[in-house]
mmCIF file of C-alpha atoms in Angstrom:
data_model
loop_
_atom_site.group_PDB
_atom_site.id
_atom_site.type_symbol
_atom_site.label_atom_id
_atom_site.label_comp_id
_atom_site.label_asym_id
_atom_site.label_seq_id
_atom_site.Cartn_x
_atom_site.Cartn_y
_atom_site.Cartn_z
ATOM 1 C CA UNK A 30 29.091 1.055 -10.893
ATOM 2 C CA UNK A 31 29.138 -1.884 -8.501
ATOM 3 C CA UNK A 32 26.286 -2.431 -6.117
ATOM 4 C CA UNK A 33 25.917 -4.523 -2.999
ATOM 5 C CA UNK A 34 22.847 -6.429 -1.977
ATOM 6 C CA UNK A 35 20.707 -4.422 0.401
ATOM 7 C CA UNK A 36 17.434 -4.891 2.181
ATOM 8 C CA UNK A 37 14.473 -4.164 -0.066
ATOM 9 C CA UNK A 38 12.432 -1.174 1.046
ATOM 10 C CA UNK A 39 9.066 -0.129 -0.310
ATOM 11 C CA UNK A 40 7.318 3.170 -0.360
ATOM 12 C CA UNK A 41 4.218 5.114 -1.252
ATOM 13 C CA UNK A 42 3.551 8.735 -2.096
ATOM 14 C CA UNK A 43 1.066 10.525 0.142
ATOM 15 C CA UNK A 44 -0.245 14.076 0.103
ATOM 16 C CA UNK A 45 2.778 16.373 0.408
ATOM 17 C CA UNK A 46 5.015 13.533 1.504
ATOM 18 C CA UNK A 47 6.338 10.002 1.236
ATOM 19 C CA UNK A 48 5.856 6.845 3.270
ATOM 20 C CA UNK A 49 8.582 4.186 3.443
ATOM 21 C CA UNK A 50 8.282 0.731 4.945
ATOM 22 C CA UNK A 51 10.909 -1.645 6.253
ATOM 23 C CA UNK A 52 11.011 -4.965 8.051
ATOM 24 C CA UNK A 53 10.032 -3.498 11.425
ATOM 25 C CA UNK A 54 8.692 0.011 10.842
ATOM 26 C CA UNK A 55 6.697 2.350 8.606
ATOM 27 C CA UNK A 56 7.560 6.057 8.453
ATOM 28 C CA UNK A 57 5.867 8.957 6.690
ATOM 29 C CA UNK A 58 7.347 12.423 6.338
ATOM 30 C CA UNK A 59 5.266 15.349 5.050
ATOM 31 C CA UNK A 60 5.901 19.009 4.342
ATOM 32 C CA UNK A 61 3.739 21.122 6.625
ATOM 33 C CA UNK A 62 2.181 24.498 5.881
ATOM 34 C CA UNK A 63 5.008 26.311 7.703
ATOM 35 C CA UNK A 64 7.539 24.369 5.542
ATOM 36 C CA UNK A 65 8.638 22.175 8.465
ATOM 37 C CA UNK A 66 8.784 18.387 8.091
ATOM 38 C CA UNK A 67 6.497 16.270 10.235
ATOM 39 C CA UNK A 68 6.735 12.512 10.813
ATOM 40 C CA UNK A 69 4.316 9.656 11.401
ATOM 41 C CA UNK A 70 5.732 6.357 12.656
ATOM 42 C CA UNK A 71 3.967 3.021 12.957
ATOM 43 C CA UNK A 72 5.790 -0.120 14.175
ATOM 44 C CA UNK A 73 5.208 -3.076 11.894
ATOM 45 C CA UNK A 74 3.341 -5.747 13.811
ATOM 46 C CA UNK A 75 4.694 -9.236 13.343
ATOM 47 C CA UNK A 76 2.032 -11.873 12.760
ATOM 48 C CA UNK A 77 3.271 -15.470 12.502
ATOM 49 C CA UNK A 78 0.384 -16.554 10.291
ATOM 50 C CA UNK A 79 0.841 -13.661 7.870
ATOM 51 C CA UNK A 80 4.620 -14.121 7.887
ATOM 52 C CA UNK A 81 4.151 -17.765 6.941
ATOM 53 C CA UNK A 82 1.721 -16.876 4.143
ATOM 54 C CA UNK A 83 4.168 -14.342 2.743
ATOM 55 C CA UNK A 84 6.551 -17.189 1.996
ATOM 56 C CA UNK A 85 4.033 -19.031 -0.190
ATOM 57 C CA UNK A 86 4.295 -18.121 -3.900
ATOM 58 C CA UNK A 87 1.095 -16.675 -5.424
ATOM 59 C CA UNK A 88 -0.448 -16.362 -1.940
ATOM 60 C CA UNK A 89 2.126 -13.899 -0.670
ATOM 61 C CA UNK A 90 1.088 -11.347 -3.270
ATOM 62 C CA UNK A 91 -2.502 -11.232 -2.005
ATOM 63 C CA UNK A 92 -1.305 -10.811 1.587
ATOM 64 C CA UNK A 93 1.121 -8.066 0.601
ATOM 65 C CA UNK A 94 -1.576 -6.173 -1.302
ATOM 66 C CA UNK A 95 -4.059 -6.292 1.562
ATOM 67 C CA UNK A 96 -1.393 -5.250 4.061
ATOM 68 C CA UNK A 97 -0.217 -2.396 1.838
ATOM 69 C CA UNK A 98 -3.779 -1.152 1.280
ATOM 70 C CA UNK A 99 -4.596 -1.191 4.998
ATOM 71 C CA UNK A 100 -1.341 0.389 6.129
ATOM 72 C CA UNK A 101 -1.122 2.900 3.285
ATOM 73 C CA UNK A 102 -4.559 4.288 4.045
ATOM 74 C CA UNK A 103 -3.499 5.173 7.605
ATOM 75 C CA UNK A 104 -0.490 7.117 6.375
ATOM 76 C CA UNK A 105 -2.543 8.780 3.660
ATOM 77 C CA UNK A 106 -5.079 9.817 6.293
ATOM 78 C CA UNK A 107 -2.273 11.303 8.419
ATOM 79 C CA UNK A 108 -0.992 13.387 5.513
ATOM 80 C CA UNK A 109 -4.413 14.519 4.319
ATOM 81 C CA UNK A 110 -5.297 15.800 7.802
ATOM 82 C CA UNK A 111 -2.118 17.784 8.332
ATOM 83 C CA UNK A 112 -0.532 18.974 5.110
ATOM 84 C CA UNK A 113 -2.542 22.228 4.864
ATOM 85 C CA UNK A 114 -2.930 22.917 8.590
ATOM 86 C CA UNK A 115 -0.617 25.113 10.624
ATOM 87 C CA UNK A 116 1.282 22.963 13.172
ATOM 88 C CA UNK A 117 0.040 25.315 15.899
ATOM 89 C CA UNK A 118 -3.438 23.863 15.356
ATOM 90 C CA UNK A 119 -2.378 20.215 15.730
ATOM 91 C CA UNK A 120 -4.163 19.900 19.051
ATOM 92 C CA UNK A 121 -7.437 19.911 17.105
ATOM 93 C CA UNK A 122 -6.459 16.848 15.097
ATOM 94 C CA UNK A 123 -7.066 13.177 15.844
ATOM 95 C CA UNK A 124 -4.390 11.454 17.904
ATOM 96 C CA UNK A 125 -4.259 7.849 16.781
ATOM 97 C CA UNK A 126 -1.987 6.929 19.671
ATOM 98 C CA UNK A 127 -4.899 7.305 22.083
ATOM 99 C CA UNK A 128 -7.068 4.227 22.781
ATOM 100 C CA UNK A 129 -10.228 6.142 21.909
ATOM 101 C CA UNK A 130 -8.901 6.603 18.373
ATOM 102 C CA UNK A 131 -7.978 2.970 17.711
ATOM 103 C CA UNK A 132 -11.423 2.199 16.339
ATOM 104 C CA UNK A 133 -11.107 5.076 13.888
ATOM 105 C CA UNK A 134 -7.627 3.892 12.914
ATOM 106 C CA UNK A 135 -8.983 0.412 12.220
ATOM 107 C CA UNK A 136 -11.834 1.934 10.240
ATOM 108 C CA UNK A 137 -9.409 3.859 8.036
ATOM 109 C CA UNK A 138 -7.419 0.694 7.362
ATOM 110 C CA UNK A 139 -10.574 -1.274 6.541
ATOM 111 C CA UNK A 140 -11.761 1.495 4.237
ATOM 112 C CA UNK A 141 -8.452 1.346 2.381
ATOM 113 C CA UNK A 142 -8.838 -2.392 1.758
ATOM 114 C CA UNK A 143 -12.482 -2.059 0.702
ATOM 115 C CA UNK A 144 -11.638 0.806 -1.636
ATOM 116 C CA UNK A 145 -9.007 -1.324 -3.329
ATOM 117 C CA UNK A 146 -11.384 -4.271 -3.680
ATOM 118 C CA UNK A 147 -14.196 -2.091 -5.058
ATOM 119 C CA UNK A 148 -11.821 -0.427 -7.520
ATOM 120 C CA UNK A 149 -10.570 -3.794 -8.690
ATOM 121 C CA UNK A 150 -14.130 -5.044 -9.227
ATOM 122 C CA UNK A 151 -15.012 -1.980 -11.320
ATOM 123 C CA UNK A 152 -11.751 -2.121 -13.245
ATOM 124 C CA UNK A 153 -12.373 -5.805 -14.001
ATOM 125 C CA UNK A 154 -16.062 -5.727 -14.954
ATOM 126 C CA UNK A 155 -16.413 -2.579 -17.087
ATOM 127 C CA UNK A 156 -14.091 -3.956 -19.828
ATOM 128 C CA UNK A 157 -16.150 -7.181 -19.842
ATOM 129 C CA UNK A 158 -19.358 -5.341 -20.706
ATOM 130 C CA UNK A 159 -17.611 -3.050 -23.194
ATOM 131 C CA UNK A 160 -16.163 -6.055 -25.020
ATOM 132 C CA UNK A 161 -19.580 -7.758 -25.002
ATOM 133 C CA UNK A 162 -21.045 -4.761 -26.864
ATOM 134 C CA UNK A 163 -18.765 -5.603 -29.779
ATOM 135 C CA UNK A 164 -19.722 -9.289 -29.825
ATOM 136 C CA UNK A 165 -21.598 -8.965 -33.146
ATOM 137 C CA UNK A 166 -18.331 -7.746 -34.729
ATOM 138 C CA UNK A 167 -15.767 -9.729 -32.688
ATOM 139 C CA UNK A 168 -17.436 -12.987 -31.716
ATOM 140 C CA UNK A 169 -14.511 -15.380 -31.207
ATOM 141 C CA UNK A 170 -13.434 -16.202 -27.655
ATOM 142 C CA UNK A 171 -9.875 -15.074 -28.351
ATOM 143 C CA UNK A 172 -11.091 -11.858 -29.931
ATOM 144 C CA UNK A 173 -13.319 -11.076 -26.961
ATOM 145 C CA UNK A 174 -10.500 -11.701 -24.476
ATOM 146 C CA UNK A 175 -8.091 -9.492 -26.406
ATOM 147 C CA UNK A 176 -10.755 -6.809 -26.776
ATOM 148 C CA UNK A 177 -11.427 -6.968 -23.051
ATOM 149 C CA UNK A 178 -7.726 -6.533 -22.329
ATOM 150 C CA UNK A 179 -7.583 -3.613 -24.756
ATOM 151 C CA UNK A 180 -10.480 -1.823 -23.048
ATOM 152 C CA UNK A 181 -8.938 -2.481 -19.645
ATOM 153 C CA UNK A 182 -5.657 -0.914 -20.779
ATOM 154 C CA UNK A 183 -7.411 2.098 -22.305
ATOM 155 C CA UNK A 184 -9.472 2.558 -19.137
ATOM 156 C CA UNK A 185 -6.320 2.442 -16.997
ATOM 157 C CA UNK A 186 -4.345 4.884 -19.139
ATOM 158 C CA UNK A 187 -7.265 7.290 -19.534
ATOM 159 C CA UNK A 188 -7.946 7.346 -15.804
ATOM 160 C CA UNK A 189 -4.315 7.990 -14.855
ATOM 161 C CA UNK A 190 -3.862 10.606 -17.572
ATOM 162 C CA UNK A 191 -7.051 12.445 -16.572
ATOM 163 C CA UNK A 192 -6.302 12.650 -12.843
ATOM 164 C CA UNK A 193 -2.704 13.717 -13.497
ATOM 165 C CA UNK A 194 -4.002 17.160 -14.514
ATOM 166 C CA UNK A 195 -5.401 17.918 -11.069
ATOM 167 C CA UNK A 196 -2.888 19.973 -9.006
ATOM 168 C CA UNK A 197 -3.104 17.698 -5.958
ATOM 169 C CA UNK A 198 -2.537 14.456 -7.882
ATOM 170 C CA UNK A 199 0.247 16.033 -9.912
ATOM 171 C CA UNK A 200 2.093 16.789 -6.669
ATOM 172 C CA UNK A 201 1.429 13.250 -5.398
ATOM 173 C CA UNK A 202 2.957 11.926 -8.636
ATOM 174 C CA UNK A 203 5.969 14.171 -8.023
ATOM 175 C CA UNK A 204 6.392 12.687 -4.556
ATOM 176 C CA UNK A 205 6.002 9.268 -6.177
ATOM 177 C CA UNK A 206 8.958 10.150 -8.369
ATOM 178 C CA UNK A 207 10.896 11.357 -5.329
ATOM 179 C CA UNK A 208 10.201 8.052 -3.573
ATOM 180 C CA UNK A 209 11.619 6.061 -6.490
ATOM 181 C CA UNK A 210 14.644 8.326 -6.800
ATOM 182 C CA UNK A 211 15.531 7.832 -3.133
ATOM 183 C CA UNK A 212 15.213 4.047 -3.388
ATOM 184 C CA UNK A 213 17.318 3.971 -6.569
ATOM 185 C CA UNK A 214 20.018 6.162 -5.026
ATOM 186 C CA UNK A 215 20.094 3.952 -1.937
ATOM 187 C CA UNK A 216 20.257 0.711 -3.938
ATOM 188 C CA UNK A 217 23.143 2.149 -5.960
ATOM 189 C CA UNK A 218 25.082 2.954 -2.771
ATOM 190 C CA UNK A 219 24.951 6.712 -3.326
ATOM 191 C CA UNK A 220 24.955 9.147 -0.395
ATOM 192 C CA UNK A 221 21.409 10.400 0.083
ATOM 193 C CA UNK A 222 21.915 14.004 -0.933
ATOM 194 C CA UNK A 223 19.438 16.043 -2.954
ATOM 195 C CA UNK A 224 21.865 16.143 -5.880
ATOM 196 C CA UNK A 225 22.462 12.371 -5.948
ATOM 197 C CA UNK A 226 18.778 11.592 -5.570
ATOM 198 C CA UNK A 227 17.760 14.038 -8.299
ATOM 199 C CA UNK A 228 20.276 12.440 -10.652
ATOM 200 C CA UNK A 229 18.682 9.013 -10.097
ATOM 201 C CA UNK A 230 15.860 7.709 -12.257
ATOM 202 C CA UNK A 231 12.257 8.140 -11.145
ATOM 203 C CA UNK A 232 11.369 4.668 -12.474
ATOM 204 C CA UNK A 233 11.638 1.434 -10.484
ATOM 205 C CA UNK A 234 10.911 -2.198 -11.311
ATOM 206 C CA UNK A 235 9.094 -2.945 -8.037
ATOM 207 C CA UNK A 236 6.581 -0.111 -8.403
ATOM 208 C CA UNK A 237 2.898 -0.750 -7.810
ATOM 209 C CA UNK A 238 2.167 0.923 -11.152
ATOM 210 C CA UNK A 239 4.032 -1.890 -12.880
ATOM 211 C CA UNK A 240 2.017 -4.369 -10.854
ATOM 212 C CA UNK A 241 -1.267 -2.826 -12.045
ATOM 213 C CA UNK A 242 -0.185 -3.084 -15.676
ATOM 214 C CA UNK A 243 0.889 -6.685 -15.201
ATOM 215 C CA UNK A 244 -2.617 -7.539 -13.966
ATOM 216 C CA UNK A 245 -3.909 -6.459 -17.384
ATOM 217 C CA UNK A 246 -1.360 -8.585 -19.256
ATOM 218 C CA UNK A 247 -1.613 -11.614 -16.967
ATOM 219 C CA UNK A 248 -5.401 -11.430 -17.054
ATOM 220 C CA UNK A 249 -5.431 -11.937 -20.825
ATOM 221 C CA UNK A 250 -3.575 -15.246 -20.472
ATOM 222 C CA UNK A 251 -5.523 -16.457 -17.431
ATOM 223 C CA UNK A 252 -8.889 -15.739 -19.090
ATOM 224 C CA UNK A 253 -7.943 -18.040 -21.978
ATOM 225 C CA UNK A 254 -8.323 -20.978 -19.592
ATOM 226 C CA UNK A 255 -12.002 -20.376 -18.730
ATOM 227 C CA UNK A 256 -15.252 -20.052 -20.739
ATOM 228 C CA UNK A 257 -16.175 -16.698 -22.245
ATOM 229 C CA UNK A 258 -19.833 -17.466 -22.970
ATOM 230 C CA UNK A 259 -22.473 -16.935 -21.756
ATOM 231 C CA UNK A 260 -21.892 -13.449 -20.384
ATOM 232 C CA UNK A 261 -22.955 -14.237 -16.815
ATOM 233 C CA UNK A 262 -20.412 -17.078 -16.658
ATOM 234 C CA UNK A 263 -17.764 -14.706 -17.932
ATOM 235 C CA UNK A 264 -18.617 -12.153 -15.230
ATOM 236 C CA UNK A 265 -18.488 -14.784 -12.481
ATOM 237 C CA UNK A 266 -15.172 -16.118 -13.787
ATOM 238 C CA UNK A 267 -13.634 -12.665 -13.818
ATOM 239 C CA UNK A 268 -14.625 -12.012 -10.212
ATOM 240 C CA UNK A 269 -13.463 -15.421 -8.976
ATOM 241 C CA UNK A 270 -10.164 -15.078 -10.814
ATOM 242 C CA UNK A 271 -9.244 -11.693 -9.319
ATOM 243 C CA UNK A 272 -7.097 -13.287 -6.551
ATOM 244 C CA UNK A 273 -5.473 -15.579 -9.135
ATOM 245 C CA UNK A 274 -4.586 -12.707 -11.449
ATOM 246 C CA UNK A 275 -3.272 -10.625 -8.531
ATOM 247 C CA UNK A 276 -1.193 -13.506 -7.179
ATOM 248 C CA UNK A 277 0.421 -14.295 -10.540
ATOM 249 C CA UNK A 278 0.987 -10.612 -11.338
ATOM 250 C CA UNK A 279 2.831 -10.152 -8.046
ATOM 251 C CA UNK A 280 5.170 -13.020 -8.928
ATOM 252 C CA UNK A 281 5.770 -11.507 -12.384
ATOM 253 C CA UNK A 282 6.605 -8.187 -10.727
ATOM 254 C CA UNK A 283 9.121 -9.862 -8.425
ATOM 255 C CA UNK A 284 10.634 -11.780 -11.339
ATOM 256 C CA UNK A 285 11.125 -8.703 -13.509
ATOM 257 C CA UNK A 286 12.865 -7.015 -10.585
ATOM 258 C CA UNK A 287 15.245 -9.956 -10.150
ATOM 259 C CA UNK A 288 16.269 -9.988 -13.827
ATOM 260 C CA UNK A 289 16.433 -6.215 -14.291
ATOM 261 C CA UNK A 290 20.232 -6.271 -14.624
ATOM 262 C CA UNK A 291 20.296 -9.169 -17.089
ATOM 263 C CA UNK A 292 20.543 -8.217 -20.787
ATOM 264 C CA UNK A 293 17.411 -8.997 -22.838
ATOM 265 C CA UNK A 294 15.494 -10.227 -19.751
ATOM 266 C CA UNK A 295 15.443 -6.697 -18.354
ATOM 267 C CA UNK A 296 13.033 -5.697 -21.131
ATOM 268 C CA UNK A 297 10.246 -7.797 -19.595
ATOM 269 C CA UNK A 298 9.815 -5.059 -16.996
ATOM 270 C CA UNK A 299 9.744 -2.211 -19.520
ATOM 271 C CA UNK A 300 5.933 -2.074 -19.966
ATOM 272 C CA UNK A 301 5.602 -1.307 -16.256
ATOM 273 C CA UNK A 302 8.352 1.323 -16.471
ATOM 274 C CA UNK A 303 6.545 2.964 -19.397
ATOM 275 C CA UNK A 304 3.395 3.254 -17.306
ATOM 276 C CA UNK A 305 5.440 4.935 -14.572
ATOM 277 C CA UNK A 306 6.129 7.755 -17.010
ATOM 278 C CA UNK A 307 2.500 8.675 -16.280
ATOM 279 C CA UNK A 308 2.309 7.827 -12.570
ATOM 280 C CA UNK A 309 5.535 9.621 -11.602
ATOM 281 C CA UNK A 310 6.680 13.182 -12.254
ATOM 282 C CA UNK A 311 10.030 14.875 -11.753
ATOM 283 C CA UNK A 312 10.080 16.202 -8.151
ATOM 284 C CA UNK A 313 11.380 19.523 -6.895
ATOM 285 C CA UNK A 314 14.351 19.710 -4.543
ATOM 286 C CA UNK A 315 11.991 20.477 -1.647
ATOM 287 C CA UNK A 316 10.010 17.321 -2.354
ATOM 288 C CA UNK A 317 13.187 15.255 -2.567
ATOM 289 C CA UNK A 318 14.244 16.635 0.828
ATOM 290 C CA UNK A 319 11.017 15.274 2.348
ATOM 291 C CA UNK A 320 11.547 11.847 0.752
ATOM 292 C CA UNK A 321 15.136 11.709 2.006
ATOM 293 C CA UNK A 322 14.045 12.716 5.509
ATOM 294 C CA UNK A 323 11.423 9.967 5.571
ATOM 295 C CA UNK A 324 13.840 7.298 4.374
ATOM 296 C CA UNK A 325 16.626 8.326 6.730
ATOM 297 C CA UNK A 326 14.224 8.233 9.682
ATOM 298 C CA UNK A 327 13.165 4.727 8.629
ATOM 299 C CA UNK A 328 16.782 3.543 8.322
ATOM 300 C CA UNK A 329 17.515 4.895 11.791
ATOM 301 C CA UNK A 330 14.560 3.035 13.305
ATOM 302 C CA UNK A 331 15.399 -0.163 11.431
ATOM 303 C CA UNK A 332 19.042 -0.050 12.564
ATOM 304 C CA UNK A 333 18.015 0.573 16.179
ATOM 305 C CA UNK A 334 15.582 -2.338 16.012
ATOM 306 C CA UNK A 335 18.289 -4.615 14.651
ATOM 307 C CA UNK A 336 20.633 -3.672 17.489
ATOM 308 C CA UNK A 337 17.897 -4.305 20.055
ATOM 309 C CA UNK A 338 17.193 -7.723 18.563
ATOM 310 C CA UNK A 339 20.893 -8.597 18.691
ATOM 311 C CA UNK A 340 21.058 -7.684 22.386
ATOM 312 C CA UNK A 341 18.000 -9.797 23.175
#
């Protein structure tokens, strides 16, 4: 099947829905309690400084992560407030379009960034102390680094596996699968019907799950360049190197996506795809309908924006 180069779109699963982002807009669609589909649209603000930083290798990854964390939290907040409420009661909900709610909106975005940073700190430091406990048995620097990476991987897999049993997260993982299926169908030039989307794979090379796994792998190699002992130096190094590991991992993610259709090289992205077997689940047709609705609304807004820019 031949494919044509298309604009790259990203997405994120939210509670009972999917968010998609393009060059100019973000759109979330969720399934409401009365089975209707509701939308949340946020224009993408263009910042010259951020746009310039996004063109710098290794720096662009950090900017993209912060932007995704801030924006994603707003859409997640929208879905969490509305998914189990009857649309007739919407007048009791927060309206972020009102000036009085802008401070709250900013607070939600800031909380999303801080939550990511805190999670990354915990995810980075716990394996350090676990590996240090085994220092009497594995005392070499290389052994400690590999042991640290092993504990980090086990911590990641255990956490994802454990939360996947909760009904709410299981449904979020299903919407995550629906998001990937829509993107894959679109990139393969298939009409966005439920049947075509369901027949597409729920795995994708650009997924954030792959990125998280790459931080584990990249971290092992980066940590070989700095001292392991004493322990306090090791802790400081790990914290200071978080932006470095994130920046390199983002570039690895982009590289694996570029070579995904090249024999042999495509296998470099397989570890991330394997992790997605945990972070995505097969969606129902109803969930796919929501993902398609979200993506089609985004495409409509993006096309309208392009036409407006051409007129100007």
